[in-house]
Amino acid sequence: MNPIIQILKEFNVSQEQINDLFKTLTENPMAAMMTIQQLGIPPEKLQSLMGLVMTNPGLIKEAVDELGLDFSKVEQAKETLNNGQ
């Protein structure tokens, strides 16, 4: 199991919430950050999760693939974010 998904499940985040989080991530990464903060994950574990993502961004693609979502939307969102800065 993908470590991101595993951490979310450790804190009783439902499969539906995980799917919604990654769908939001593919559409609007900034909104996904707000969503993940509302899941009730303790700040120290959330920081650990974010560190994991920052040091290994490929984990997002693995999680999206594992959930059966469209990774090309993540790439589009990343491109939009980069163009906006």
Coordinates of N, CA, C and O in Angstrom, one line a residue:
M1 N 0.8 -1.2 0.0 CA 0.0 0.0 0.0 C 0.9 1.2 0.0 O 1.9 1.3 0.7
N2 N 0.4 2.2 -0.7 CA 1.2 3.5 -0.8 C 1.3 4.1 0.6 O 0.3 4.1 1.3
P3 N 2.5 4.6 1.0 CA 2.7 5.2 2.3 C 1.7 6.4 2.6 O 1.4 6.5 3.8
I4 N 1.4 7.2 1.7 CA 0.5 8.3 1.9 C -0.9 7.8 2.3 O -1.5 8.2 3.3
I5 N -1.4 6.8 1.5 CA -2.7 6.2 1.8 C -2.6 5.5 3.2 O -3.6 5.6 4.0
Q6 N -1.5 4.8 3.4 CA -1.4 4.1 4.7 C -1.5 5.1 5.9 O -2.2 4.8 6.9
I7 N -0.8 6.2 5.8 CA -0.8 7.2 6.9 C -2.3 7.7 7.1 O -2.8 7.8 8.2
L8 N -2.9 8.0 6.0 CA -4.3 8.5 6.1 C -5.2 7.4 6.7 O -6.0 7.8 7.6
K9 N -5.0 6.2 6.4 CA -5.9 5.1 7.0 C -5.5 4.9 8.4 O -6.4 4.6 9.2
E10 N -4.3 5.2 8.9 CA -3.9 5.1 10.3 C -4.8 6.0 11.1 O -5.0 5.7 12.3
F11 N -5.2 7.1 10.5 CA -6.0 8.1 11.3 C -7.4 8.0 10.9 O -8.2 9.0 11.0
N12 N -7.8 6.8 10.5 CA -9.3 6.5 10.2 C -9.9 7.4 9.2 O -11.1 7.8 9.3
V13 N -9.1 7.8 8.2 CA -9.6 8.6 7.1 C -10.3 7.5 6.2 O -9.6 6.5 5.8
S14 N -11.5 7.7 5.9 CA -12.3 6.7 5.1 C -11.8 6.7 3.6 O -11.1 7.6 3.1
Q15 N -12.0 5.5 3.0 CA -11.6 5.4 1.6 C -12.3 6.5 0.7 O -11.7 7.0 -0.2
E16 N -13.5 6.8 1.0 CA -14.2 7.9 0.3 C -13.5 9.2 0.5 O -13.3 10.0 -0.5
Q17 N -13.1 9.5 1.7 CA -12.3 10.8 1.9 C -11.0 10.8 1.2 O -10.6 11.8 0.7
I18 N -10.3 9.6 1.2 CA -9.0 9.5 0.5 C -9.2 9.8 -1.0 O -8.5 10.5 -1.6
N19 N -10.2 9.1 -1.6 CA -10.5 9.3 -3.0 C -10.8 10.8 -3.3 O -10.3 11.4 -4.2
D20 N -11.7 11.4 -2.4 CA -12.0 12.8 -2.6 C -10.8 13.7 -2.5 O -10.6 14.6 -3.3
L21 N -9.9 13.4 -1.5 CA -8.7 14.2 -1.4 C -7.8 14.1 -2.6 O -7.4 15.2 -3.1
F22 N -7.6 12.9 -3.2 CA -6.8 12.8 -4.4 C -7.5 13.4 -5.6 O -6.8 13.9 -6.5
K23 N -8.8 13.3 -5.7 CA -9.5 14.0 -6.8 C -9.3 15.5 -6.7 O -9.1 16.2 -7.7
T24 N -9.4 16.0 -5.4 CA -9.2 17.5 -5.2 C -7.7 17.8 -5.6 O -7.5 18.8 -6.2
L25 N -6.8 16.9 -5.2 CA -5.4 17.2 -5.5 C -5.2 17.3 -7.0 O -4.4 18.1 -7.5
T26 N -5.9 16.4 -7.8 CA -5.7 16.4 -9.3 C -6.4 17.7 -9.9 O -5.9 18.1 -11.0
E27 N -7.3 18.3 -9.2 CA -8.0 19.4 -9.8 C -7.5 20.7 -9.2 O -7.4 21.7 -10.0
N28 N -7.1 20.8 -8.0 CA -6.7 22.0 -7.3 C -5.8 21.7 -6.1 O -6.3 21.5 -5.0
P29 N -4.5 21.6 -6.3 CA -3.6 21.2 -5.2 C -3.7 22.1 -4.0 O -3.5 21.7 -2.9
M30 N -4.0 23.4 -4.2 CA -4.1 24.3 -3.0 C -5.3 23.9 -2.2 O -5.3 23.9 -1.0
A31 N -6.4 23.6 -2.8 CA -7.6 23.2 -2.1 C -7.3 21.9 -1.4 O -7.9 21.6 -0.3
A32 N -6.5 21.0 -2.0 CA -6.2 19.7 -1.3 C -5.5 19.9 0.0 O -5.7 19.2 0.9
M33 N -4.6 21.0 0.0 CA -3.9 21.3 1.2 C -4.9 21.7 2.3 O -4.7 21.3 3.5
M34 N -5.9 22.4 2.0 CA -6.9 22.8 3.0 C -7.7 21.6 3.4 O -7.9 21.4 4.6
T35 N -8.0 20.7 2.5 CA -8.8 19.5 2.8 C -8.0 18.6 3.7 O -8.6 18.1 4.7
I36 N -6.7 18.4 3.5 CA -6.0 17.5 4.3 C -5.8 18.0 5.7 O -5.8 17.2 6.7
Q37 N -5.8 19.3 5.9 CA -5.7 19.9 7.2 C -7.0 19.7 8.0 O -7.0 19.7 9.2
Q38 N -8.1 19.4 7.4 CA -9.4 19.2 8.0 C -9.7 17.8 8.4 O -10.7 17.4 8.9
L39 N -8.7 16.9 8.1 CA -8.9 15.4 8.3 C -8.6 15.0 9.8 O -8.8 13.8 10.1
G40 N -8.2 15.9 10.6 CA -7.9 15.6 12.0 C -6.6 14.8 12.2 O -6.5 14.2 13.3
I41 N -5.7 14.9 11.3 CA -4.4 14.3 11.5 C -3.5 15.2 12.4 O -3.5 16.4 12.1
P42 N -2.9 14.7 13.4 CA -2.1 15.5 14.3 C -1.0 16.3 13.6 O -0.5 15.7 12.6
P43 N -0.7 17.5 14.0 CA 0.2 18.3 13.2 C 1.6 17.6 13.0 O 2.1 17.8 11.9
E44 N 2.1 16.9 14.0 CA 3.4 16.3 13.8 C 3.4 15.2 12.7 O 4.3 15.0 11.9
K45 N 2.3 14.5 12.7 CA 2.1 13.4 11.6 C 1.9 14.1 10.3 O 2.3 13.6 9.2
L46 N 1.1 15.1 10.3 CA 0.8 15.9 9.0 C 2.1 16.4 8.4 O 2.4 16.3 7.2
Q47 N 3.0 16.9 9.3 CA 4.3 17.4 8.9 C 5.1 16.3 8.3 O 5.8 16.4 7.3
S48 N 5.1 15.1 8.9 CA 5.8 14.0 8.5 C 5.3 13.5 7.1 O 6.1 13.2 6.2
L49 N 4.0 13.6 6.9 CA 3.3 13.2 5.7 C 3.8 14.2 4.6 O 4.2 13.7 3.5
M50 N 3.8 15.5 4.9 CA 4.2 16.4 3.9 C 5.7 16.3 3.5 O 6.0 16.4 2.4
G51 N 6.5 16.0 4.5 CA 7.9 15.7 4.2 C 8.1 14.5 3.3 O 8.9 14.6 2.4
L52 N 7.3 13.5 3.5 CA 7.4 12.3 2.7 C 7.0 12.7 1.2 O 7.7 12.3 0.3
V53 N 6.0 13.5 1.1 CA 5.6 13.9 -0.3 C 6.6 14.8 -0.9 O 6.9 14.6 -2.1
M54 N 7.2 15.7 -0.1 CA 8.2 16.6 -0.7 C 9.5 15.9 -1.1 O 10.1 16.2 -2.1
T55 N 9.9 14.9 -0.3 CA 11.1 14.2 -0.7 C 10.9 13.1 -1.7 O 11.9 12.6 -2.3
N56 N 9.6 12.7 -1.9 CA 9.4 11.6 -2.9 C 8.0 11.9 -3.6 O 7.0 11.2 -3.4
P57 N 8.0 12.9 -4.5 CA 6.8 13.3 -5.1 C 6.2 12.2 -6.0 O 5.0 12.2 -6.3
G58 N 7.0 11.2 -6.3 CA 6.4 10.1 -7.1 C 5.4 9.3 -6.3 O 4.6 8.6 -6.9
L59 N 5.4 9.5 -5.0 CA 4.3 8.8 -4.2 C 2.9 9.3 -4.6 O 2.0 8.5 -4.4
I60 N 2.8 10.5 -5.0 CA 1.5 11.0 -5.4 C 1.0 10.3 -6.6 O -0.1 9.8 -6.6
K61 N 1.9 10.1 -7.6 CA 1.5 9.4 -8.8 C 1.1 7.9 -8.4 O 0.1 7.4 -8.9
E62 N 1.9 7.3 -7.5 CA 1.6 5.9 -7.1 C 0.2 5.9 -6.5 O -0.5 4.9 -6.7
A63 N 0.0 6.8 -5.6 CA -1.3 6.8 -4.9 C -2.5 7.0 -5.9 O -3.5 6.4 -5.8
V64 N -2.3 8.0 -6.8 CA -3.3 8.2 -7.8 C -3.6 7.0 -8.7 O -4.7 6.6 -8.9
D65 N -2.5 6.3 -9.0 CA -2.6 5.1 -9.8 C -3.3 4.0 -9.0 O -4.2 3.3 -9.5
E66 N -2.9 3.9 -7.7 CA -3.5 2.9 -6.8 C -5.0 3.1 -6.6 O -5.8 2.2 -6.5
L67 N -5.4 4.4 -6.6 CA -6.8 4.7 -6.5 C -7.6 4.7 -7.8 O -8.8 4.9 -7.8
G68 N -6.9 4.5 -8.9 CA -7.5 4.4 -10.2 C -8.0 5.8 -10.8 O -8.9 5.9 -11.5
L69 N -7.2 6.9 -10.4 CA -7.6 8.2 -10.8 C -6.7 8.6 -12.0 O -5.7 7.8 -12.3
D70 N -6.9 9.7 -12.6 CA -6.2 10.1 -13.8 C -5.1 11.0 -13.5 O -5.3 12.2 -13.1
F71 N -3.8 10.5 -13.6 CA -2.6 11.3 -13.2 C -2.4 12.5 -14.1 O -1.8 13.5 -13.7
S72 N -2.9 12.4 -15.3 CA -2.7 13.6 -16.2 C -3.3 14.8 -15.7 O -2.8 15.9 -15.9
K73 N -4.3 14.7 -14.9 CA -4.9 15.9 -14.2 C -4.0 16.5 -13.2 O -4.0 17.7 -13.0
V74 N -3.2 15.6 -12.5 CA -2.3 16.1 -11.6 C -1.2 17.0 -12.3 O -0.8 18.0 -11.9
E75 N -0.8 16.4 -13.4 CA 0.2 17.2 -14.3 C -0.4 18.5 -14.7 O 0.3 19.5 -14.7
Q76 N -1.6 18.5 -15.2 CA -2.3 19.7 -15.6 C -2.4 20.7 -14.5 O -2.1 21.9 -14.6
A77 N -2.7 20.3 -13.3 CA -2.8 21.1 -12.1 C -1.5 21.7 -11.7 O -1.4 22.9 -11.4
K78 N -0.4 20.9 -11.8 CA 0.9 21.4 -11.5 C 1.3 22.4 -12.5 O 1.9 23.4 -12.2
E79 N 1.0 22.2 -13.8 CA 1.4 23.2 -14.8 C 0.6 24.5 -14.6 O 1.2 25.6 -14.7
T80 N -0.6 24.4 -14.3 CA -1.4 25.6 -14.0 C -0.8 26.4 -12.8 O -0.7 27.6 -12.8
L81 N -0.5 25.6 -11.8 CA 0.1 26.2 -10.6 C 1.4 26.9 -10.9 O 1.7 28.0 -10.5
N82 N 2.3 26.2 -11.7 CA 3.6 26.8 -12.1 C 3.4 28.1 -12.9 O 4.2 29.0 -12.8
N83 N 2.4 28.1 -13.8 CA 2.2 29.2 -14.7 C 1.7 30.4 -13.9 O 1.9 31.5 -14.3
G84 N 1.0 30.1 -12.8 CA 0.4 31.2 -12.0 C 1.4 31.9 -11.1 O 1.1 33.0 -10.6
Q85 N 2.5 31.4 -11.0 CA 3.5 32.0 -10.1 C 4.5 32.8 -10.8 O 4.8 32.7 -11.9

